[in-house]
Amino acid sequence: MTNLDAAIMKEMDYETFVKIISDIPSCIFFKDTELKYRFSSHCWAQLISDDIVGKTDLDIRKDKENAEKAMEADRQIIASKKGCSYVIKSDIDGEVSYLELIKEPIIKDDGTVIGIVGLINDVTEQKVMEKRIVGMSEMLKAKCREQQSSLERIQKMNTAQKLFTASMNHELRSPLNGIIGNLQLLLADDTLNEEQKQYVDNAFTSSKMMLDIVNELLDFAKGEMSGLTIRNKEFSLSKILNNLEFTAKVQARNKGLDFFMFKDDNLPERYISDEQRINQILTNIVSNAIKYTETGSIVITVSSSGDKLVFSCSDTGQGIDKASIDSLFDPFTRFNEDNNVHIQGTGLGLAVVKRIIDSMNGEITVDSTVGEGSTFTVMIPVEQVTESDGLVSASAETATVDFGSLTALCVDDSAVNAKIMSSLLGKLGMTADSAFSANEAIQRAEEVRYDIIFMDHMMPDMNGIETFKAIREKGGVNASTPVVMLTGNAGEDYEDYYRQQGAQGYLLKPVLIEQLKEVVAEVVGRKL
């Protein structure tokens, strides 16, 4: 304190000092060592009691519990000579407020405590806000727990759906392999008369339609659970278009439709993108055009625009009204259902196509007029391959392989599937043996050298991967023979997994003879 301060204090009498303190708008009070109020600001006196001087908290406060707590705190302050602060809840005439009390001892120069000075702050708004924050926090925690529980349920459902989808896919493909395989063998039988061939061809067409449904359901389920996988690699555009043209012409001819395909002469031969997905997109769109066209023609045009391939499919079919175009790519949607009840399909094809195109960062548009026809245009980003040395087209690669000189071992615990594979390979001119268990396969591999081994994955005792690894570990005549996994497990993840395990190829059941021919040419040609 400066000399000037000391002079002022000496001139100030007790009454003046008390008056100054009393008029301060903050709640301030002084207590003696007997815990009696000596004086306070009007603010505190109005809050507690107008008649406050000379009385303790127990004398003047209605809430005796808080009064006792206040006096106990005062005793601790006097005894310890240390201040404290705490918050009390005040309920006066039903109005609840929260007060923060800050107390400090008044200590003389000789260390004697002569009283307590207190400062009171109204923290009601702060406490209300804290309660709100705590309440919101608890609510958010409850929401988070609820969302976590929902997420766990969804994850369990997704896992169950994934397992169910994989199981059903595998179970459906196994009998389809037997049906489609036998029908292909019958179609190649020259002893059948024309009527019998027509029956077999009808059955084969229906079986392939069933296979398309299985594939659509699988792709839709995969897209729902985790998104579709896009695998970019180098491919031949002419191979996709030639296969598409051949298949579509047959379908169109069977309905009496004309089919035309026009390709830009300046299109490069090879690109980098997902060949399988592009083929899936085009096949689905063209098949739909043929389905919904009764007379006239189907026209395909292929060109490029910058770094995109542009595919356009125009038909002279029913056409689609503007209102229906918006929902055309919704799952399980079939256009004009009442009039098209005779047209088969799941209503998933275009939904899957849209998801594939979106996954490839592409675009699909529809221009249609009812009664005149529709045009579907697809734009797919691709990377052009400028150097293709060392690359051989699928047809050229197939032509260089002498199938008649090749031998194969077909391993499958299903005798039907093993015999079908042997017979299909025989139609290619190859010599094929069958093994119906892992042990039989290992034994045959010790006795006969093969050019290629087709291995089923799901077998009892030892699965296909364990079996071909056992054959290689023995170091016999088939230690380096290429292996093609033959399985009902569909998906790029499986193909990658099999290749990582050491397989050179992958064939999905049911096996079509053209696919079989290409895989043999690819695997054996690579080895040669």
PDB file of N, CA and C in Angstrom, residues 445-528:
ATOM      1  N   ALA A 445      -0.899 -87.920 -60.684  1.00  0.00           N
ATOM      2  CA  ALA A 445       0.147 -86.942 -61.024  1.00  0.00           C
ATOM      3  C   ALA A 445       1.543 -87.532 -60.861  1.00  0.00           C
ATOM      4  N   GLU A 446       1.681 -88.581 -60.059  1.00  0.00           N
ATOM      5  CA  GLU A 446       2.973 -89.246 -59.906  1.00  0.00           C
ATOM      6  C   GLU A 446       3.254 -90.189 -61.074  1.00  0.00           C
ATOM      7  N   GLU A 447       2.185 -90.641 -61.730  1.00  0.00           N
ATOM      8  CA  GLU A 447       2.338 -91.674 -62.755  1.00  0.00           C
ATOM      9  C   GLU A 447       2.375 -91.112 -64.180  1.00  0.00           C
ATOM     10  N   VAL A 448       1.611 -90.030 -64.434  1.00  0.00           N
ATOM     11  CA  VAL A 448       1.467 -89.523 -65.799  1.00  0.00           C
ATOM     12  C   VAL A 448       1.797 -88.028 -65.830  1.00  0.00           C
ATOM     13  N   ARG A 449       2.547 -87.619 -66.847  1.00  0.00           N
ATOM     14  CA  ARG A 449       2.826 -86.198 -67.013  1.00  0.00           C
ATOM     15  C   ARG A 449       1.687 -85.559 -67.818  1.00  0.00           C
ATOM     16  N   TYR A 450       1.169 -84.435 -67.292  1.00  0.00           N
ATOM     17  CA  TYR A 450       0.079 -83.724 -67.962  1.00  0.00           C
ATOM     18  C   TYR A 450       0.549 -82.326 -68.397  1.00  0.00           C
ATOM     19  N   ASP A 451      -0.130 -81.791 -69.417  1.00  0.00           N
ATOM     20  CA  ASP A 451       0.180 -80.429 -69.862  1.00  0.00           C
ATOM     21  C   ASP A 451      -0.578 -79.385 -69.054  1.00  0.00           C
ATOM     22  N   ILE A 452      -1.699 -79.801 -68.461  1.00  0.00           N
ATOM     23  CA  ILE A 452      -2.509 -78.871 -67.674  1.00  0.00           C
ATOM     24  C   ILE A 452      -3.368 -79.678 -66.701  1.00  0.00           C
ATOM     25  N   ILE A 453      -3.597 -79.105 -65.507  1.00  0.00           N
ATOM     26  CA  ILE A 453      -4.431 -79.758 -64.494  1.00  0.00           C
ATOM     27  C   ILE A 453      -5.584 -78.817 -64.140  1.00  0.00           C
ATOM     28  N   PHE A 454      -6.809 -79.330 -64.230  1.00  0.00           N
ATOM     29  CA  PHE A 454      -7.996 -78.580 -63.811  1.00  0.00           C
ATOM     30  C   PHE A 454      -8.391 -79.076 -62.430  1.00  0.00           C
ATOM     31  N   MET A 455      -8.418 -78.155 -61.456  1.00  0.00           N
ATOM     32  CA  MET A 455      -8.574 -78.552 -60.058  1.00  0.00           C
ATOM     33  C   MET A 455      -9.800 -77.896 -59.428  1.00  0.00           C
ATOM     34  N   ASP A 456     -10.736 -78.720 -58.962  1.00  0.00           N
ATOM     35  CA  ASP A 456     -11.870 -78.192 -58.206  1.00  0.00           C
ATOM     36  C   ASP A 456     -11.361 -77.691 -56.860  1.00  0.00           C
ATOM     37  N   HIS A 457     -12.000 -76.661 -56.335  1.00  0.00           N
ATOM     38  CA  HIS A 457     -11.532 -76.105 -55.054  1.00  0.00           C
ATOM     39  C   HIS A 457     -12.133 -76.837 -53.860  1.00  0.00           C
ATOM     40  N   MET A 458     -13.469 -76.896 -53.804  1.00  0.00           N
ATOM     41  CA  MET A 458     -14.150 -77.431 -52.629  1.00  0.00           C
ATOM     42  C   MET A 458     -14.241 -78.945 -52.712  1.00  0.00           C
ATOM     43  N   MET A 459     -13.288 -79.622 -52.026  1.00  0.00           N
ATOM     44  CA  MET A 459     -13.295 -81.088 -51.975  1.00  0.00           C
ATOM     45  C   MET A 459     -13.092 -81.526 -50.534  1.00  0.00           C
ATOM     46  N   PRO A 460     -13.629 -82.682 -50.150  1.00  0.00           N
ATOM     47  CA  PRO A 460     -13.445 -83.172 -48.776  1.00  0.00           C
ATOM     48  C   PRO A 460     -11.986 -83.579 -48.544  1.00  0.00           C
ATOM     49  N   ASP A 461     -11.610 -83.662 -47.280  1.00  0.00           N
ATOM     50  CA  ASP A 461     -10.252 -84.063 -46.866  1.00  0.00           C
ATOM     51  C   ASP A 461      -9.218 -82.995 -47.240  1.00  0.00           C
ATOM     52  N   MET A 462      -8.898 -82.884 -48.522  1.00  0.00           N
ATOM     53  CA  MET A 462      -7.962 -81.852 -48.987  1.00  0.00           C
ATOM     54  C   MET A 462      -8.652 -81.022 -50.059  1.00  0.00           C
ATOM     55  N   ASN A 463      -8.568 -79.687 -49.944  1.00  0.00           N
ATOM     56  CA  ASN A 463      -9.160 -78.865 -50.995  1.00  0.00           C
ATOM     57  C   ASN A 463      -8.211 -78.779 -52.192  1.00  0.00           C
ATOM     58  N   GLY A 464      -8.676 -78.115 -53.236  1.00  0.00           N
ATOM     59  CA  GLY A 464      -7.908 -78.075 -54.475  1.00  0.00           C
ATOM     60  C   GLY A 464      -6.549 -77.415 -54.343  1.00  0.00           C
ATOM     61  N   ILE A 465      -6.479 -76.327 -53.556  1.00  0.00           N
ATOM     62  CA  ILE A 465      -5.211 -75.624 -53.379  1.00  0.00           C
ATOM     63  C   ILE A 465      -4.211 -76.529 -52.663  1.00  0.00           C
ATOM     64  N   GLU A 466      -4.665 -77.166 -51.590  1.00  0.00           N
ATOM     65  CA  GLU A 466      -3.775 -78.085 -50.853  1.00  0.00           C
ATOM     66  C   GLU A 466      -3.324 -79.239 -51.750  1.00  0.00           C
ATOM     67  N   THR A 467      -4.225 -79.672 -52.625  1.00  0.00           N
ATOM     68  CA  THR A 467      -3.900 -80.812 -53.491  1.00  0.00           C
ATOM     69  C   THR A 467      -2.814 -80.460 -54.505  1.00  0.00           C
ATOM     70  N   PHE A 468      -2.964 -79.330 -55.219  1.00  0.00           N
ATOM     71  CA  PHE A 468      -1.948 -79.038 -56.228  1.00  0.00           C
ATOM     72  C   PHE A 468      -0.618 -78.635 -55.584  1.00  0.00           C
ATOM     73  N   LYS A 469      -0.667 -78.073 -54.375  1.00  0.00           N
ATOM     74  CA  LYS A 469       0.582 -77.778 -53.671  1.00  0.00           C
ATOM     75  C   LYS A 469       1.288 -79.073 -53.272  1.00  0.00           C
ATOM     76  N   ALA A 470       0.498 -80.078 -52.877  1.00  0.00           N
ATOM     77  CA  ALA A 470       1.085 -81.374 -52.533  1.00  0.00           C
ATOM     78  C   ALA A 470       1.733 -82.016 -53.759  1.00  0.00           C
ATOM     79  N   ILE A 471       1.096 -81.884 -54.915  1.00  0.00           N
ATOM     80  CA  ILE A 471       1.660 -82.425 -56.161  1.00  0.00           C
ATOM     81  C   ILE A 471       2.993 -81.742 -56.473  1.00  0.00           C
ATOM     82  N   ARG A 472       3.053 -80.449 -56.305  1.00  0.00           N
ATOM     83  CA  ARG A 472       4.286 -79.719 -56.608  1.00  0.00           C
ATOM     84  C   ARG A 472       5.391 -80.028 -55.613  1.00  0.00           C
ATOM     85  N   GLU A 473       5.009 -80.188 -54.343  1.00  0.00           N
ATOM     86  CA  GLU A 473       6.013 -80.465 -53.319  1.00  0.00           C
ATOM     87  C   GLU A 473       6.684 -81.819 -53.525  1.00  0.00           C
ATOM     88  N   LYS A 474       5.985 -82.759 -54.157  1.00  0.00           N
ATOM     89  CA  LYS A 474       6.575 -84.082 -54.404  1.00  0.00           C
ATOM     90  C   LYS A 474       7.679 -84.015 -55.463  1.00  0.00           C
ATOM     91  N   GLY A 475       7.635 -82.952 -56.283  1.00  0.00           N
ATOM     92  CA  GLY A 475       8.714 -82.756 -57.245  1.00  0.00           C
ATOM     93  C   GLY A 475       8.742 -83.751 -58.388  1.00  0.00           C
ATOM     94  N   GLY A 476       7.619 -84.356 -58.712  1.00  0.00           N
ATOM     95  CA  GLY A 476       7.580 -85.354 -59.780  1.00  0.00           C
ATOM     96  C   GLY A 476       7.435 -84.726 -61.149  1.00  0.00           C
ATOM     97  N   VAL A 477       6.864 -85.474 -62.073  1.00  0.00           N
ATOM     98  CA  VAL A 477       6.761 -85.031 -63.465  1.00  0.00           C
ATOM     99  C   VAL A 477       5.799 -83.865 -63.634  1.00  0.00           C
ATOM    100  N   ASN A 478       4.947 -83.628 -62.628  1.00  0.00           N
ATOM    101  CA  ASN A 478       3.984 -82.525 -62.723  1.00  0.00           C
ATOM    102  C   ASN A 478       4.287 -81.392 -61.733  1.00  0.00           C
ATOM    103  N   ALA A 479       5.533 -81.298 -61.306  1.00  0.00           N
ATOM    104  CA  ALA A 479       5.917 -80.273 -60.334  1.00  0.00           C
ATOM    105  C   ALA A 479       5.725 -78.867 -60.896  1.00  0.00           C
ATOM    106  N   SER A 480       5.831 -78.717 -62.198  1.00  0.00           N
ATOM    107  CA  SER A 480       5.677 -77.385 -62.810  1.00  0.00           C
ATOM    108  C   SER A 480       4.496 -77.312 -63.771  1.00  0.00           C
ATOM    109  N   THR A 481       3.620 -78.294 -63.745  1.00  0.00           N
ATOM    110  CA  THR A 481       2.447 -78.300 -64.625  1.00  0.00           C
ATOM    111  C   THR A 481       1.475 -77.191 -64.220  1.00  0.00           C
ATOM    112  N   PRO A 482       1.047 -76.356 -65.168  1.00  0.00           N
ATOM    113  CA  PRO A 482       0.122 -75.270 -64.816  1.00  0.00           C
ATOM    114  C   PRO A 482      -1.218 -75.799 -64.328  1.00  0.00           C
ATOM    115  N   VAL A 483      -1.780 -75.098 -63.342  1.00  0.00           N
ATOM    116  CA  VAL A 483      -3.049 -75.493 -62.727  1.00  0.00           C
ATOM    117  C   VAL A 483      -4.093 -74.416 -62.984  1.00  0.00           C
ATOM    118  N   VAL A 484      -5.280 -74.849 -63.401  1.00  0.00           N
ATOM    119  CA  VAL A 484      -6.424 -73.952 -63.560  1.00  0.00           C
ATOM    120  C   VAL A 484      -7.452 -74.342 -62.508  1.00  0.00           C
ATOM    121  N   MET A 485      -7.802 -73.393 -61.612  1.00  0.00           N
ATOM    122  CA  MET A 485      -8.813 -73.662 -60.595  1.00  0.00           C
ATOM    123  C   MET A 485     -10.190 -73.661 -61.246  1.00  0.00           C
ATOM    124  N   LEU A 486     -10.925 -74.705 -60.984  1.00  0.00           N
ATOM    125  CA  LEU A 486     -12.273 -74.870 -61.536  1.00  0.00           C
ATOM    126  C   LEU A 486     -13.240 -74.818 -60.356  1.00  0.00           C
ATOM    127  N   THR A 487     -14.070 -73.754 -60.272  1.00  0.00           N
ATOM    128  CA  THR A 487     -14.795 -73.527 -59.034  1.00  0.00           C
ATOM    129  C   THR A 487     -16.136 -72.839 -59.267  1.00  0.00           C
ATOM    130  N   GLY A 488     -16.985 -72.946 -58.286  1.00  0.00           N
ATOM    131  CA  GLY A 488     -18.246 -72.216 -58.294  1.00  0.00           C
ATOM    132  C   GLY A 488     -18.147 -70.924 -57.507  1.00  0.00           C
ATOM    133  N   ASN A 489     -16.951 -70.609 -56.977  1.00  0.00           N
ATOM    134  CA  ASN A 489     -16.738 -69.375 -56.218  1.00  0.00           C
ATOM    135  C   ASN A 489     -16.500 -68.220 -57.184  1.00  0.00           C
ATOM    136  N   ALA A 490     -17.520 -67.380 -57.340  1.00  0.00           N
ATOM    137  CA  ALA A 490     -17.432 -66.303 -58.331  1.00  0.00           C
ATOM    138  C   ALA A 490     -16.877 -65.036 -57.704  1.00  0.00           C
ATOM    139  N   GLY A 491     -16.109 -64.291 -58.495  1.00  0.00           N
ATOM    140  CA  GLY A 491     -15.641 -62.989 -58.047  1.00  0.00           C
ATOM    141  C   GLY A 491     -14.161 -62.793 -58.280  1.00  0.00           C
ATOM    142  N   GLU A 492     -13.787 -61.509 -58.506  1.00  0.00           N
ATOM    143  CA  GLU A 492     -12.395 -61.187 -58.767  1.00  0.00           C
ATOM    144  C   GLU A 492     -11.528 -61.498 -57.559  1.00  0.00           C
ATOM    145  N   ASP A 493     -12.083 -61.379 -56.353  1.00  0.00           N
ATOM    146  CA  ASP A 493     -11.307 -61.658 -55.157  1.00  0.00           C
ATOM    147  C   ASP A 493     -10.839 -63.113 -55.152  1.00  0.00           C
ATOM    148  N   TYR A 494     -11.726 -64.016 -55.586  1.00  0.00           N
ATOM    149  CA  TYR A 494     -11.340 -65.424 -55.644  1.00  0.00           C
ATOM    150  C   TYR A 494     -10.251 -65.647 -56.682  1.00  0.00           C
ATOM    151  N   GLU A 495     -10.403 -65.032 -57.848  1.00  0.00           N
ATOM    152  CA  GLU A 495      -9.398 -65.207 -58.894  1.00  0.00           C
ATOM    153  C   GLU A 495      -8.032 -64.719 -58.414  1.00  0.00           C
ATOM    154  N   ASP A 496      -8.002 -63.568 -57.786  1.00  0.00           N
ATOM    155  CA  ASP A 496      -6.739 -63.041 -57.251  1.00  0.00           C
ATOM    156  C   ASP A 496      -6.162 -63.984 -56.213  1.00  0.00           C
ATOM    157  N   TYR A 497      -7.046 -64.511 -55.345  1.00  0.00           N
ATOM    158  CA  TYR A 497      -6.592 -65.411 -54.295  1.00  0.00           C
ATOM    159  C   TYR A 497      -5.962 -66.674 -54.882  1.00  0.00           C
ATOM    160  N   TYR A 498      -6.617 -67.255 -55.879  1.00  0.00           N
ATOM    161  CA  TYR A 498      -6.091 -68.482 -56.478  1.00  0.00           C
ATOM    162  C   TYR A 498      -4.735 -68.237 -57.145  1.00  0.00           C
ATOM    163  N   ARG A 499      -4.603 -67.118 -57.813  1.00  0.00           N
ATOM    164  CA  ARG A 499      -3.327 -66.811 -58.466  1.00  0.00           C
ATOM    165  C   ARG A 499      -2.227 -66.575 -57.427  1.00  0.00           C
ATOM    166  N   GLN A 500      -2.596 -65.928 -56.312  1.00  0.00           N
ATOM    167  CA  GLN A 500      -1.617 -65.727 -55.239  1.00  0.00           C
ATOM    168  C   GLN A 500      -1.155 -67.050 -54.648  1.00  0.00           C
ATOM    169  N   GLN A 501      -2.035 -68.034 -54.653  1.00  0.00           N
ATOM    170  CA  GLN A 501      -1.685 -69.351 -54.123  1.00  0.00           C
ATOM    171  C   GLN A 501      -0.859 -70.177 -55.103  1.00  0.00           C
ATOM    172  N   GLY A 502      -0.748 -69.701 -56.350  1.00  0.00           N
ATOM    173  CA  GLY A 502       0.109 -70.399 -57.307  1.00  0.00           C
ATOM    174  C   GLY A 502      -0.589 -70.976 -58.518  1.00  0.00           C
ATOM    175  N   ALA A 503      -1.921 -70.802 -58.615  1.00  0.00           N
ATOM    176  CA  ALA A 503      -2.646 -71.287 -59.797  1.00  0.00           C
ATOM    177  C   ALA A 503      -2.369 -70.360 -60.981  1.00  0.00           C
ATOM    178  N   GLN A 504      -2.361 -70.942 -62.175  1.00  0.00           N
ATOM    179  CA  GLN A 504      -2.101 -70.132 -63.369  1.00  0.00           C
ATOM    180  C   GLN A 504      -3.376 -69.661 -64.064  1.00  0.00           C
ATOM    181  N   GLY A 505      -4.514 -70.234 -63.711  1.00  0.00           N
ATOM    182  CA  GLY A 505      -5.761 -69.870 -64.375  1.00  0.00           C
ATOM    183  C   GLY A 505      -6.952 -70.073 -63.468  1.00  0.00           C
ATOM    184  N   TYR A 506      -8.124 -69.616 -63.957  1.00  0.00           N
ATOM    185  CA  TYR A 506      -9.345 -69.637 -63.151  1.00  0.00           C
ATOM    186  C   TYR A 506     -10.521 -69.811 -64.102  1.00  0.00           C
ATOM    187  N   LEU A 507     -11.348 -70.820 -63.846  1.00  0.00           N
ATOM    188  CA  LEU A 507     -12.559 -71.048 -64.633  1.00  0.00           C
ATOM    189  C   LEU A 507     -13.744 -71.157 -63.690  1.00  0.00           C
ATOM    190  N   LEU A 508     -14.786 -70.430 -64.009  1.00  0.00           N
ATOM    191  CA  LEU A 508     -15.973 -70.412 -63.171  1.00  0.00           C
ATOM    192  C   LEU A 508     -17.016 -71.376 -63.729  1.00  0.00           C
ATOM    193  N   LYS A 509     -17.542 -72.216 -62.859  1.00  0.00           N
ATOM    194  CA  LYS A 509     -18.623 -73.109 -63.266  1.00  0.00           C
ATOM    195  C   LYS A 509     -19.900 -72.307 -63.432  1.00  0.00           C
ATOM    196  N   PRO A 510     -20.767 -72.673 -64.351  1.00  0.00           N
ATOM    197  CA  PRO A 510     -20.598 -73.724 -65.359  1.00  0.00           C
ATOM    198  C   PRO A 510     -19.668 -73.275 -66.479  1.00  0.00           C
ATOM    199  N   VAL A 511     -18.923 -74.219 -67.020  1.00  0.00           N
ATOM    200  CA  VAL A 511     -17.895 -73.920 -68.020  1.00  0.00           C
ATOM    201  C   VAL A 511     -18.492 -73.971 -69.423  1.00  0.00           C
ATOM    202  N   LEU A 512     -18.266 -72.902 -70.189  1.00  0.00           N
ATOM    203  CA  LEU A 512     -18.649 -72.885 -71.597  1.00  0.00           C
ATOM    204  C   LEU A 512     -17.428 -73.263 -72.430  1.00  0.00           C
ATOM    205  N   ILE A 513     -17.631 -74.030 -73.479  1.00  0.00           N
ATOM    206  CA  ILE A 513     -16.521 -74.611 -74.215  1.00  0.00           C
ATOM    207  C   ILE A 513     -15.606 -73.546 -74.830  1.00  0.00           C
ATOM    208  N   GLU A 514     -16.163 -72.397 -75.225  1.00  0.00           N
ATOM    209  CA  GLU A 514     -15.335 -71.329 -75.777  1.00  0.00           C
ATOM    210  C   GLU A 514     -14.407 -70.753 -74.712  1.00  0.00           C
ATOM    211  N   GLN A 515     -14.944 -70.588 -73.482  1.00  0.00           N
ATOM    212  CA  GLN A 515     -14.105 -70.119 -72.380  1.00  0.00           C
ATOM    213  C   GLN A 515     -13.002 -71.128 -72.074  1.00  0.00           C
ATOM    214  N   LEU A 516     -13.356 -72.390 -72.092  1.00  0.00           N
ATOM    215  CA  LEU A 516     -12.392 -73.454 -71.830  1.00  0.00           C
ATOM    216  C   LEU A 516     -11.263 -73.421 -72.850  1.00  0.00           C
ATOM    217  N   LYS A 517     -11.628 -73.235 -74.098  1.00  0.00           N
ATOM    218  CA  LYS A 517     -10.638 -73.193 -75.179  1.00  0.00           C
ATOM    219  C   LYS A 517      -9.665 -72.037 -74.982  1.00  0.00           C
ATOM    220  N   GLU A 518     -10.192 -70.874 -74.618  1.00  0.00           N
ATOM    221  CA  GLU A 518      -9.346 -69.699 -74.431  1.00  0.00           C
ATOM    222  C   GLU A 518      -8.408 -69.869 -73.246  1.00  0.00           C
ATOM    223  N   VAL A 519      -8.911 -70.428 -72.142  1.00  0.00           N
ATOM    224  CA  VAL A 519      -8.080 -70.606 -70.954  1.00  0.00           C
ATOM    225  C   VAL A 519      -6.950 -71.588 -71.221  1.00  0.00           C
ATOM    226  N   VAL A 520      -7.258 -72.686 -71.905  1.00  0.00           N
ATOM    227  CA  VAL A 520      -6.210 -73.657 -72.239  1.00  0.00           C
ATOM    228  C   VAL A 520      -5.139 -73.004 -73.113  1.00  0.00           C
ATOM    229  N   ALA A 521      -5.586 -72.260 -74.123  1.00  0.00           N
ATOM    230  CA  ALA A 521      -4.640 -71.591 -75.021  1.00  0.00           C
ATOM    231  C   ALA A 521      -3.781 -70.591 -74.258  1.00  0.00           C
ATOM    232  N   GLU A 522      -4.408 -69.850 -73.337  1.00  0.00           N
ATOM    233  CA  GLU A 522      -3.670 -68.842 -72.573  1.00  0.00           C
ATOM    234  C   GLU A 522      -2.638 -69.486 -71.652  1.00  0.00           C
ATOM    235  N   VAL A 523      -3.066 -70.482 -70.883  1.00  0.00           N
ATOM    236  CA  VAL A 523      -2.180 -71.082 -69.881  1.00  0.00           C
ATOM    237  C   VAL A 523      -1.080 -71.910 -70.524  1.00  0.00           C
ATOM    238  N   VAL A 524      -1.448 -72.780 -71.458  1.00  0.00           N
ATOM    239  CA  VAL A 524      -0.448 -73.640 -72.101  1.00  0.00           C
ATOM    240  C   VAL A 524       0.447 -72.815 -73.009  1.00  0.00           C
ATOM    241  N   GLY A 525      -0.154 -71.845 -73.723  1.00  0.00           N
ATOM    242  CA  GLY A 525       0.644 -70.978 -74.594  1.00  0.00           C
ATOM    243  C   GLY A 525       1.677 -70.204 -73.812  1.00  0.00           C
ATOM    244  N   ARG A 526       1.304 -69.742 -72.602  1.00  0.00           N
ATOM    245  CA  ARG A 526       2.236 -69.003 -71.761  1.00  0.00           C
ATOM    246  C   ARG A 526       3.382 -69.910 -71.327  1.00  0.00           C
ATOM    247  N   LYS A 527       3.064 -71.180 -71.035  1.00  0.00           N
ATOM    248  CA  LYS A 527       4.091 -72.114 -70.588  1.00  0.00           C
ATOM    249  C   LYS A 527       5.051 -72.453 -71.729  1.00  0.00           C
ATOM    250  N   LEU A 528       4.470 -72.583 -72.952  1.00  0.00           N
ATOM    251  CA  LEU A 528       5.307 -72.897 -74.103  1.00  0.00           C
ATOM    252  C   LEU A 528       6.248 -71.721 -74.411  1.00  0.00           C
TER     253      LEU A 528
END
